[in-house]
Short mmCIF file of C-alpha atoms in Angstrom, two decimals:
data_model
loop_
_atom_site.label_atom_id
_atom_site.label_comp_id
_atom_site.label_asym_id
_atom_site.label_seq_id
_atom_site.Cartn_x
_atom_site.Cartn_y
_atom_site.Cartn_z
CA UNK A 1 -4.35 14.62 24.79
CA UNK A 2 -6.15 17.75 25.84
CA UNK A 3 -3.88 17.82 28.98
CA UNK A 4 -0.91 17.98 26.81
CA UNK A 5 0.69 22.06 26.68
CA UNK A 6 0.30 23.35 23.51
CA UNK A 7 3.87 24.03 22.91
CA UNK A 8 4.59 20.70 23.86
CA UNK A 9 2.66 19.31 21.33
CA UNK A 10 4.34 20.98 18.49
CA UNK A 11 8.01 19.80 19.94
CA UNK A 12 6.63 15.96 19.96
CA UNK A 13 5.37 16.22 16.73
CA UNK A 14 8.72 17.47 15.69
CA UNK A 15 10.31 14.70 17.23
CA UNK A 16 8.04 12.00 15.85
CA UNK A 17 8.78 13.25 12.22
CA UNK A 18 11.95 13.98 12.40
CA UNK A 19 12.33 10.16 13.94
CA UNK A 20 11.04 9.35 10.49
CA UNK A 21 12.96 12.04 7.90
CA UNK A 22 14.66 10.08 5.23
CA UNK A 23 18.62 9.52 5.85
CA UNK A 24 19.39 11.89 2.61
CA UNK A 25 17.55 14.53 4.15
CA UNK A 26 18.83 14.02 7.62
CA UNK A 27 21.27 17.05 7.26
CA UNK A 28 17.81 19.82 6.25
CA UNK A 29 16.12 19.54 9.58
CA UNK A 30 15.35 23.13 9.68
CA UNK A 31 12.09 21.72 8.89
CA UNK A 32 11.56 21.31 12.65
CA UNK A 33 11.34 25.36 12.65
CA UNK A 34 8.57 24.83 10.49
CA UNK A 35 6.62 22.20 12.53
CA UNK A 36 7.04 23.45 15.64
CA UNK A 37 6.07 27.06 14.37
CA UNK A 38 2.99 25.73 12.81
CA UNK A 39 1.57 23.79 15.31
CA UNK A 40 2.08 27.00 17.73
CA UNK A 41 0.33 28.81 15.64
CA UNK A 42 -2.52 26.72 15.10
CA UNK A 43 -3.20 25.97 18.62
CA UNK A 44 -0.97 28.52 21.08
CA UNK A 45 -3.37 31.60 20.10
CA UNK A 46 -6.65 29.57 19.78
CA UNK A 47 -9.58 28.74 22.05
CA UNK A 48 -10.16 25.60 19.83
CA UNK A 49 -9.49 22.86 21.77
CA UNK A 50 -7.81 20.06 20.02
CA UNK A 51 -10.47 17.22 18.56
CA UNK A 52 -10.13 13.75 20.02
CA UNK A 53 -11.73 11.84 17.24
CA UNK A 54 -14.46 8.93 18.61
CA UNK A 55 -13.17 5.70 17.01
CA UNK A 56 -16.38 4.82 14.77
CA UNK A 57 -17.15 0.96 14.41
CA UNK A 58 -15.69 -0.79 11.72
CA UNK A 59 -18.45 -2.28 8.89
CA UNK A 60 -17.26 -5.40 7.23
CA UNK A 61 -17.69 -6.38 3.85
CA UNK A 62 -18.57 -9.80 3.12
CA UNK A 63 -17.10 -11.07 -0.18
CA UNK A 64 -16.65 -13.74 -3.32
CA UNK A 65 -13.68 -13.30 -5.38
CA UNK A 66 -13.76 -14.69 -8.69
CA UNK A 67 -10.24 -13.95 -10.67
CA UNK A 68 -7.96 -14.84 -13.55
CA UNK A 69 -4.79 -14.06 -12.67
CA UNK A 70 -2.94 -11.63 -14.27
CA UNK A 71 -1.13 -9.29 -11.94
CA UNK A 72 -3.28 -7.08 -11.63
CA UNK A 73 -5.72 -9.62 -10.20
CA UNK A 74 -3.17 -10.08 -7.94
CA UNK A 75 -2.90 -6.91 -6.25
CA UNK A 76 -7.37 -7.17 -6.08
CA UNK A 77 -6.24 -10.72 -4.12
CA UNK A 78 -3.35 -8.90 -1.84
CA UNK A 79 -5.99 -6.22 -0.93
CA UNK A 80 -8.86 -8.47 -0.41
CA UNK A 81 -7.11 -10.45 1.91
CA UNK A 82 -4.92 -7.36 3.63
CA UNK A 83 -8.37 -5.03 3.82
CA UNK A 84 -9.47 -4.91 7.44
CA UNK A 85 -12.94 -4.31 6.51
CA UNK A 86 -13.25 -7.01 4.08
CA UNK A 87 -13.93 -10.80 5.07
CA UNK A 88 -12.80 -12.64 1.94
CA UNK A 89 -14.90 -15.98 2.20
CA UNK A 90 -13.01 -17.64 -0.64
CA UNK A 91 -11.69 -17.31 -4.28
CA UNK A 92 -12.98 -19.00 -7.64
CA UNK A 93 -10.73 -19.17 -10.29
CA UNK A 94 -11.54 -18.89 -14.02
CA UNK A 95 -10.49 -18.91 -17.88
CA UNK A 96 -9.33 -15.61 -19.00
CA UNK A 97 -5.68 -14.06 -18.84
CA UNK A 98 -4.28 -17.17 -19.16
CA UNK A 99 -5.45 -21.07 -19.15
CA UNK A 100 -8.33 -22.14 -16.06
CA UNK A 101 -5.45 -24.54 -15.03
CA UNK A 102 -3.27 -21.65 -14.38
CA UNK A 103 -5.50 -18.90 -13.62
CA UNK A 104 -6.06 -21.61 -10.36
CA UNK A 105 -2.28 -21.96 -9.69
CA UNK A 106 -1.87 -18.93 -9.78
CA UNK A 107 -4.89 -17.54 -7.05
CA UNK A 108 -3.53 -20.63 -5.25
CA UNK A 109 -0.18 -18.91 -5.32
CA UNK A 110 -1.27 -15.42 -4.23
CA UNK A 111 -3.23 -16.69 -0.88
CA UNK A 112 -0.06 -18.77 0.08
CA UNK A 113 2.19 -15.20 -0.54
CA UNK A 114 -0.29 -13.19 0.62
CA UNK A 115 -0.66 -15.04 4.02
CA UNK A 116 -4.73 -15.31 4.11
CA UNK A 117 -6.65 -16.67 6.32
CA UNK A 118 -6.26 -20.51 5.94
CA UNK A 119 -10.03 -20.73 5.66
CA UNK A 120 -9.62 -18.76 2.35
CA UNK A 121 -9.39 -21.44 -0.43
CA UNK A 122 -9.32 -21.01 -4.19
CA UNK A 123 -12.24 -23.07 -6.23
CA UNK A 124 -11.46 -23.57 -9.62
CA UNK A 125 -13.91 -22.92 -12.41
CA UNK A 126 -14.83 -22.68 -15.71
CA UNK A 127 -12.16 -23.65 -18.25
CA UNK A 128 -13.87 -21.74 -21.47
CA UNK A 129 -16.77 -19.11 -22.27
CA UNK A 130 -20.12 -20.78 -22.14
CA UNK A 131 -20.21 -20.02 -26.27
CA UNK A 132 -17.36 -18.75 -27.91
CA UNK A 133 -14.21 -20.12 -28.05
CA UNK A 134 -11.68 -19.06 -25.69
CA UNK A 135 -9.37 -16.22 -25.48
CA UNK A 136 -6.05 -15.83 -23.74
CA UNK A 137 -3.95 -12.54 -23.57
CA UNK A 138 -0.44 -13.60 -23.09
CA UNK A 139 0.75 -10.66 -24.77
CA UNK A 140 -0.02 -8.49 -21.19
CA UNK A 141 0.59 -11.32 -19.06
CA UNK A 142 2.58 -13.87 -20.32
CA UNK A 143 1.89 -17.78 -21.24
CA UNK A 144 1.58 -18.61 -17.55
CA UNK A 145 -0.18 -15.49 -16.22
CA UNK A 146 2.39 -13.76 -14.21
CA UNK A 147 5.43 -13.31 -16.97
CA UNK A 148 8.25 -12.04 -14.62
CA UNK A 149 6.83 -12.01 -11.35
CA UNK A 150 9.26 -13.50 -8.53
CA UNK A 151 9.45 -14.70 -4.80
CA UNK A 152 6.05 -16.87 -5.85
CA UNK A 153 5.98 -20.63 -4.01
CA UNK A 154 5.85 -23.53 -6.78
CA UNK A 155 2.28 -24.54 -7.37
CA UNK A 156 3.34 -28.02 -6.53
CA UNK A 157 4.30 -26.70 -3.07
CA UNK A 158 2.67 -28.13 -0.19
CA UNK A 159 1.96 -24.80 0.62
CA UNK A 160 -0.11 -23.92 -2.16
CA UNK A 161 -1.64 -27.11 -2.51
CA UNK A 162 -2.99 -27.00 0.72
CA UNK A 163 -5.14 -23.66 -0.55
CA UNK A 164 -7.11 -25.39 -2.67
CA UNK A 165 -10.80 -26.72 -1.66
CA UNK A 166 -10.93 -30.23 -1.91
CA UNK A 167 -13.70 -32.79 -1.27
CA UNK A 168 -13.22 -35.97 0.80
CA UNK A 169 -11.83 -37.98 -2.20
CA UNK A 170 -9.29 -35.35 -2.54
CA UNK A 171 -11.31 -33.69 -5.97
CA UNK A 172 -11.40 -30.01 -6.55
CA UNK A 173 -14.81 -28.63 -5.04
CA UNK A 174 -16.29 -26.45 -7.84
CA UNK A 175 -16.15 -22.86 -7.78
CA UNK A 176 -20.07 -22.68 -8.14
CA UNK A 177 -20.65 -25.20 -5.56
CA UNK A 178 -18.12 -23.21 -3.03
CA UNK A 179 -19.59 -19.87 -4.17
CA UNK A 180 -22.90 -21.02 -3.42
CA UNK A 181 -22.02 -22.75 -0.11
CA UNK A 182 -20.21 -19.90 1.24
CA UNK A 183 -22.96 -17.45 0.16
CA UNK A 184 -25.87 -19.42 1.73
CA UNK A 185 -23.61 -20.00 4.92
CA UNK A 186 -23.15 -16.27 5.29
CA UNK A 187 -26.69 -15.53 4.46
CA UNK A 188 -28.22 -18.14 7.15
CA UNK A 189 -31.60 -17.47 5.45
CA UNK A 190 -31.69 -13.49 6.21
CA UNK A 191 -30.38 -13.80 9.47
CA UNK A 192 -27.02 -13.11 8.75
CA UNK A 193 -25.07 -11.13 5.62
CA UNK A 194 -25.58 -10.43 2.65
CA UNK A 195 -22.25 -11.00 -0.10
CA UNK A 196 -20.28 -8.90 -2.54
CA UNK A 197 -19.51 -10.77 -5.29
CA UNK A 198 -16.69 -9.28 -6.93
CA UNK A 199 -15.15 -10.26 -10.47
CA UNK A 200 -11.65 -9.51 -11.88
CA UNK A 201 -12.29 -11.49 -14.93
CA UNK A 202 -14.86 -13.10 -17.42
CA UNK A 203 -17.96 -13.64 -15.55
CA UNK A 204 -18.52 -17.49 -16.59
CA UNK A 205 -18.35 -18.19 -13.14
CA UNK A 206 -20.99 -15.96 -11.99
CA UNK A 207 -23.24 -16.78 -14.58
CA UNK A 208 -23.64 -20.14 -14.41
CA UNK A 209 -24.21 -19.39 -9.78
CA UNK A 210 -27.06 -17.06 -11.33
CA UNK A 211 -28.21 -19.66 -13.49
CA UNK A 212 -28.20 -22.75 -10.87
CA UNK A 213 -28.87 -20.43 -8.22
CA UNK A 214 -31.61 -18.15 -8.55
CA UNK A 215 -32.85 -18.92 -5.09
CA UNK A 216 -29.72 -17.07 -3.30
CA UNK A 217 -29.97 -13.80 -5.69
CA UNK A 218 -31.28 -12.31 -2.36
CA UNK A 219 -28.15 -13.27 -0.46
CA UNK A 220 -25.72 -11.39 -2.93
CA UNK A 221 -25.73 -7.59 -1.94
CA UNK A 222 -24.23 -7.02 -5.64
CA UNK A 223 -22.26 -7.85 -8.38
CA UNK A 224 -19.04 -5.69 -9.14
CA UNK A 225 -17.20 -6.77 -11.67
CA UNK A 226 -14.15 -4.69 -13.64
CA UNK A 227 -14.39 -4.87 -17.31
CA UNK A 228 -16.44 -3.09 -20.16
CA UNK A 229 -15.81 0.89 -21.41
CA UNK A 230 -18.06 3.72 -21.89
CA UNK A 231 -17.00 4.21 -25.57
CA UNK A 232 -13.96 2.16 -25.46
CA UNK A 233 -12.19 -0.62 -25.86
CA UNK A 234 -8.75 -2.15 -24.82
CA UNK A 235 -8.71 -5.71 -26.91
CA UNK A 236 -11.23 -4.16 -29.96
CA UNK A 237 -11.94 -0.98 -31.49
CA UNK A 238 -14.87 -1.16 -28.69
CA UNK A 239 -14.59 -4.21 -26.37
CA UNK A 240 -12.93 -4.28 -23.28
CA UNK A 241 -11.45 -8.35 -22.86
CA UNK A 242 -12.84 -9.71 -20.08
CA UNK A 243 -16.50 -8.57 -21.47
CA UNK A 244 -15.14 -9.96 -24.86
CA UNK A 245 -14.06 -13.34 -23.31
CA UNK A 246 -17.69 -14.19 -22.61
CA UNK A 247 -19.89 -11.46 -23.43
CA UNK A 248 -23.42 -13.60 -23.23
CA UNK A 249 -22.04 -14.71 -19.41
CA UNK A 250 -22.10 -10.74 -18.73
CA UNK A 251 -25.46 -10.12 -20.12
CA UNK A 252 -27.17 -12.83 -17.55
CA UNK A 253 -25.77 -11.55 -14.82
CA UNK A 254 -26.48 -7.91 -15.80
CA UNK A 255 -30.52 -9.43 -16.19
CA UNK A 256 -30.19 -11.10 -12.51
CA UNK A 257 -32.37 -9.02 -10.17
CA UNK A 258 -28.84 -8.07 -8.27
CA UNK A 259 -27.29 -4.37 -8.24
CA UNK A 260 -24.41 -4.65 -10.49
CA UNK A 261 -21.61 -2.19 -10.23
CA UNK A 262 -19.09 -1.79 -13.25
CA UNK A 263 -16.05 -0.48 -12.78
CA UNK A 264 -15.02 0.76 -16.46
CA UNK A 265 -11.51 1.13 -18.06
CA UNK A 266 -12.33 4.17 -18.27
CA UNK A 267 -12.17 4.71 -15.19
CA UNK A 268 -8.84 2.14 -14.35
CA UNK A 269 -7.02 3.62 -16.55
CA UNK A 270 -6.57 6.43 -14.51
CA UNK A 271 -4.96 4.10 -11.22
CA UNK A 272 -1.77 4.26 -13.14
CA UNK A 273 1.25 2.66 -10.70
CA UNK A 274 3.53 5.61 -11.58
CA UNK A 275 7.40 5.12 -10.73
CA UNK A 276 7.10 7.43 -7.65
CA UNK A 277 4.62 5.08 -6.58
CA UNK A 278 6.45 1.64 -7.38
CA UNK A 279 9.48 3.31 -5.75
CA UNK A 280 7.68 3.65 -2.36
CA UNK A 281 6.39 0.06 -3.00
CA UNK A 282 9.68 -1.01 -2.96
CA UNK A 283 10.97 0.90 0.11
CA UNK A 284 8.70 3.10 1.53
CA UNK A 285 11.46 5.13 3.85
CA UNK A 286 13.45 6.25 1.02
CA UNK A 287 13.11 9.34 -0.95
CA UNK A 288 12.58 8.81 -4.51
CA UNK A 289 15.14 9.98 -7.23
CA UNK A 290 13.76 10.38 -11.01
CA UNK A 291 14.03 7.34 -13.03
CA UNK A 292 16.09 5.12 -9.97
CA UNK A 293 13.99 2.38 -8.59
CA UNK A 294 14.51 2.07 -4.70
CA UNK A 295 15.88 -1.43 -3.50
CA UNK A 296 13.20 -3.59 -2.14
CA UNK A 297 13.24 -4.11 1.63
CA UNK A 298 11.78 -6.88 1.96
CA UNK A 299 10.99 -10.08 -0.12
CA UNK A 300 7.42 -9.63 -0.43
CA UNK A 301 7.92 -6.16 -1.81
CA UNK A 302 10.30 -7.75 -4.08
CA UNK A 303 7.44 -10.20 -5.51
CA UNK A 304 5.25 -7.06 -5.63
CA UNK A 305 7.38 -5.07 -7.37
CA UNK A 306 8.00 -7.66 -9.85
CA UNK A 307 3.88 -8.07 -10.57
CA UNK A 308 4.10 -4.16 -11.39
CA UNK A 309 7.27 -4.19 -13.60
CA UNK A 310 6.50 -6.80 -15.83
CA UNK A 311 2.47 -5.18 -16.26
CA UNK A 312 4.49 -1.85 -16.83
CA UNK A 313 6.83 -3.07 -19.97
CA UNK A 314 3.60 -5.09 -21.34
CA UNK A 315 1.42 -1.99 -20.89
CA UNK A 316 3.86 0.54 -22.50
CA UNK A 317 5.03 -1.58 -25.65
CA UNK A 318 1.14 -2.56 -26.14
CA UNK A 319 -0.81 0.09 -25.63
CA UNK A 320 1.80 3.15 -24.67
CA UNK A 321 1.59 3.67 -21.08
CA UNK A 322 4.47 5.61 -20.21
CA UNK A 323 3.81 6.74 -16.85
CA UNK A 324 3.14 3.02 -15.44
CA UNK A 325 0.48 0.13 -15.70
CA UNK A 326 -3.03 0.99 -14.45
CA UNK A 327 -4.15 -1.41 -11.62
CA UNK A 328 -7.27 -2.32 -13.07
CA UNK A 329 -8.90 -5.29 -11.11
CA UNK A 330 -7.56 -3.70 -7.22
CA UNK A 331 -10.22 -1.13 -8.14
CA UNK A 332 -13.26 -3.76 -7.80
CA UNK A 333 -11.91 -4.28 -4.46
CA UNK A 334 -11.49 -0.90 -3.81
CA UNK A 335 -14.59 -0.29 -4.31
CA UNK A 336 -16.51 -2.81 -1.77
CA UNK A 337 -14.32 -1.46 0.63
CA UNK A 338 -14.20 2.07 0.13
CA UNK A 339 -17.46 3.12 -1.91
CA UNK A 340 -17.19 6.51 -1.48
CA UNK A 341 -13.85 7.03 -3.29
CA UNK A 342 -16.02 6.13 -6.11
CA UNK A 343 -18.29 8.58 -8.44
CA UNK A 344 -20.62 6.81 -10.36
CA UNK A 345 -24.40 6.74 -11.97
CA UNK A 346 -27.06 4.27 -12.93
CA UNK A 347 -27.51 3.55 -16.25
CA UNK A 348 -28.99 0.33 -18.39
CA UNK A 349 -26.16 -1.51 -19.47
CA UNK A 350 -26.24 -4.21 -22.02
CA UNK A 351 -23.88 -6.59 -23.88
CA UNK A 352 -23.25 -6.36 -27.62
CA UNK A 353 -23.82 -10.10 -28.67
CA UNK A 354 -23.82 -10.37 -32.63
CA UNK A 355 -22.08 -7.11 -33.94
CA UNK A 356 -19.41 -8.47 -36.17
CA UNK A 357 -16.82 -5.48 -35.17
CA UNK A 358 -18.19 -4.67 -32.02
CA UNK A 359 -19.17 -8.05 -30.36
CA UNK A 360 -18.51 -8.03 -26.32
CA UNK A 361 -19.00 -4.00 -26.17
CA UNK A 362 -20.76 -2.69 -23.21
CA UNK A 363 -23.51 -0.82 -24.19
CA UNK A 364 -24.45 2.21 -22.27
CA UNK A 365 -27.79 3.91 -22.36
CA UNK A 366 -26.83 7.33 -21.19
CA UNK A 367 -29.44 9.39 -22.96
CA UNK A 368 -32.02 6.69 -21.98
CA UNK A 369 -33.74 5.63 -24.93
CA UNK A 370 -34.64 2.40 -23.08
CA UNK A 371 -37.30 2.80 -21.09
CA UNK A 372 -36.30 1.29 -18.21
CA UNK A 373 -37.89 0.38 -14.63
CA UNK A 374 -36.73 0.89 -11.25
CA UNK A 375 -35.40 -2.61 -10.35
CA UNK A 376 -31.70 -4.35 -11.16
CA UNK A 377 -32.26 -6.54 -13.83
CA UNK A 378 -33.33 -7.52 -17.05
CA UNK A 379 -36.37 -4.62 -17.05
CA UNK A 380 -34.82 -1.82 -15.03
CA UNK A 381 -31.83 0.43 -15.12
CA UNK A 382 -29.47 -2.37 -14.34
CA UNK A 383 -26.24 -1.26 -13.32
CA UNK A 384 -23.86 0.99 -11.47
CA UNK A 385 -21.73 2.61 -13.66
CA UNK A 386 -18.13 4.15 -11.74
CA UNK A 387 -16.89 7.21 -13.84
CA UNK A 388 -14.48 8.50 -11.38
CA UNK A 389 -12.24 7.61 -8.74
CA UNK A 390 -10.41 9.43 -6.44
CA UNK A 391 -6.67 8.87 -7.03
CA UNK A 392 -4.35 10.67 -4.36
CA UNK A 393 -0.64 10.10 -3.66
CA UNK A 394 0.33 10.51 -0.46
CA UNK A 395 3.91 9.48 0.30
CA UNK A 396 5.50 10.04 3.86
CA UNK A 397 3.22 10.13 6.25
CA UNK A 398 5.11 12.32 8.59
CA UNK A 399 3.78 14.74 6.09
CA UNK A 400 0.37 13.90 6.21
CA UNK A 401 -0.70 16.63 9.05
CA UNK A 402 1.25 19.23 6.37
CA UNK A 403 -0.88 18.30 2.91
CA UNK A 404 -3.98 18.08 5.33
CA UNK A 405 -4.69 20.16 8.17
CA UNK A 406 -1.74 23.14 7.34
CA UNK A 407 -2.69 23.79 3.98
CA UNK A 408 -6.08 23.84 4.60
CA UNK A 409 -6.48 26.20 7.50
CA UNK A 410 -3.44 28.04 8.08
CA UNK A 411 -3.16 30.00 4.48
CA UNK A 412 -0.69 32.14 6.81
CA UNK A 413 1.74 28.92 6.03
CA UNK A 414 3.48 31.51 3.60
CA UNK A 415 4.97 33.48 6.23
CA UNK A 416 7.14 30.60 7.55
CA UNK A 417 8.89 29.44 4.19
CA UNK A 418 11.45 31.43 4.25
CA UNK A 419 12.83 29.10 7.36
CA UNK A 420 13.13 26.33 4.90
CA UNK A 421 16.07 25.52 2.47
CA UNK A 422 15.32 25.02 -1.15
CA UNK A 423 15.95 21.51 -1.24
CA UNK A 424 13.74 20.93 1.66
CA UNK A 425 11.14 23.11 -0.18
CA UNK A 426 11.48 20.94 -3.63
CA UNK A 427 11.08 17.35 -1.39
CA UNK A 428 7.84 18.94 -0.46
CA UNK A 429 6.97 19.76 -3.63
CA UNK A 430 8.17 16.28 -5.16
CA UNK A 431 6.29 14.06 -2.47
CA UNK A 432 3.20 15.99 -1.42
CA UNK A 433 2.02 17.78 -5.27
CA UNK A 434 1.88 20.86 -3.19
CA UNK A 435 2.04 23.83 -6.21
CA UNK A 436 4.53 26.49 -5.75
#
């Protein structure tokens, strides 16, 4: 508020964060000093009147979700169904992580715990690869899909039962059939929205809508699926495993006139879920201590905590992740909501089919010996390929006018650190990643 005395606002802002300082730091408030010394001398000696930002109108995001969970799928369905700016229309389930029977319980599950919309329903699908034989990865995930993870309602709940999309005779509606339904529904023949449709798993599914359904390719706005490596591989020398699951179901919908957006593990696997992180998951008001887990406040951050430790000990006895799992599949997500986060460029992408080493490998013409088109598709340069994402940690937000407007435009910041203890000055450092 403009009307607001400039001192003023530096006291309030005090006593807002203060209201907020953890309990073990409750004794160090000489940080108020600080606060109230900055924000005087941002504004007290300035004609810049302080910036009432317009509140800009939301976009929203229409989307599919087609999953296997996996925990990290479940963190992609938490998100999808949390995000304001995404309207989730509903949830196929697929082969993959685990069995298509469980991969289903289990999305089932996460909508129930995740309080959706009861209009969001899970659809289950395909039970095996259109051509190979199928693959499981129990090793990451466990035999039912979620090894370890807690606070989850039985899938023969009412609860969960009640998620599922069911025809009159009580049947499972097909997740093709919903996908399509929902998609032409949203679409109203160009008059309403186009659809995201968003894979955390093999892309059966989506292959056999782009097969049956080639007259609603102009209702999906794109595909953006996570799998596939530039050079690398997670369950080969050079195939990432839900390409390697069904590699021929990639390939047709990388040929469907569609934008197709791929969100690499080379690019997830640097979203690690680092203790400092899971720590503030668990309790976000506490400060975190090296190597000590804060108690979990509530029961859903219990469950959630529990999806994180159990992808932490697979990832670091597997593949050597010390620092914490990498949340792969929230990034898809991520991505429809947030675009910009995202650095990426088009390339042709294409599926390794017959290699014997190096079936399932995603193929990635970056020097462009293809000659390629301008359309998505089998002809053109077919896909969006992410190659960076933009991974900050911000931890209390009472410090979030410090790491962002104080460090950038008051350099002069310097002067006032002498007011401030050292163990005020290493919680800064610890929390923020300010540099000495």
């Amino acid at each position: 508020n403009p009307r607001i005395d400039r001192n003023q606002l530096g006291d309030r802002l005090f006593l807002l964060a203060a209201g907020s300082i953890p309990p073990a730091y409750a004794g160090l408030l000489q940080v108020n000093l600080v606060v109230i010394g900055l924000y005087r001398r941002l504004f007290q000696h300035s004609n810049e009147k302080p910036q009432i930002k317009q509140k800009t109108k939301m976009t929203v995001k229409y989307a599919w979700l087609d999953v296997d969970p996996g925990h990290d799928d479940a963190t992609a369905l938490m998100m999808a169904c949390q995000l304001e700016n995404i309207k989730l229309l509903g949830v196929s389930s697929v082969h993959g992580n685990t069995s298509a029977d469980c991969t289903a319980k289990n999305a089932a599950r996460c909508l129930h715990a995740f309080a959706a919309p009861p209009d969001v329903l899970v659809y289950p699908g395909a039970s095996k690869p259109l051509l190979r034989p199928t693959k499981h990865d129990s090793e990451i995930h466990g035999e039912d899909g979620l090894g370890g993870v807690v606070g989850l309602h039985s899938a023969d709940s009412p609860e969960v039962q009640a998620r599922f999309a069911r025809k009159d005779d009580g049947s499972f509606i097909h997740a093709i059939e919903g996908m399509a339904t929902a998609i032409k529904d949203t679409w109203r023949a160009g008059t309403g929205h186009q659809v995201s449709v968003v894979s955390s798993g093999p892309m059966t599914n989506i292959a056999l809508f782009v097969s049956v359904y080639p007259e609603l390719m102009e209702a999906v706005e794109q595909f953006v699926f996570m799998g596939g490596g530039v050079g690398l591989g997670n369950r080969s020398a050079v195939a990432e495993f839900n390409i390697m699951c069904d590699p021929e179901a990639t390939q047709i919908v990388l040929d469907a006139p569609v934008k197709a957006v791929m969100i690499p593990i080379n690019v997830t696997h640097t979203a690690i879920v680092t203790s400092a992180i899971h720590s503030r998951l668990r309790s976000p008001h506490l400060p975190h201590l090296d190597g000590v887990l804060a108690d979990p406040c509530t029961n859903l951050r219990s469950t959630l905590s529990s999806i994180i430790s159990f992808f932490a000990g697979s990832y670091k006895s597997t593949f050597g992740f010390d620092q914490g799992p990498p949340l792969h599949d929230a990034l898809t997500i991520a991505y429809v909501s947030h675009p910009e986060l995202f650095k990426a460029q088009r390339f042709r992408v294409d599926v390794e089919l017959h290699g014997k080493h190096t079936a399932g490998e995603t193929v990635v013409d970056v020097w462009n010996y293809r000659q390629c088109d301008d359309s998505w598709g089998s002809t053109g340069k077919n896909c969006l390929v992410t190659q960076e994402v933009q991974v900050r940690v911000l931890t209390y937000s009472q410090l979030l006018f410090l790491t962002r407007t104080v460090f950038t435009r008051l350099p002069s910041f310097l002067n006032y650190c002498w007011i401030v203890s050292p163990d005020v000055m290493r919680y800064l450092h610890s929390t923020c990643n300010i540099d000495d």
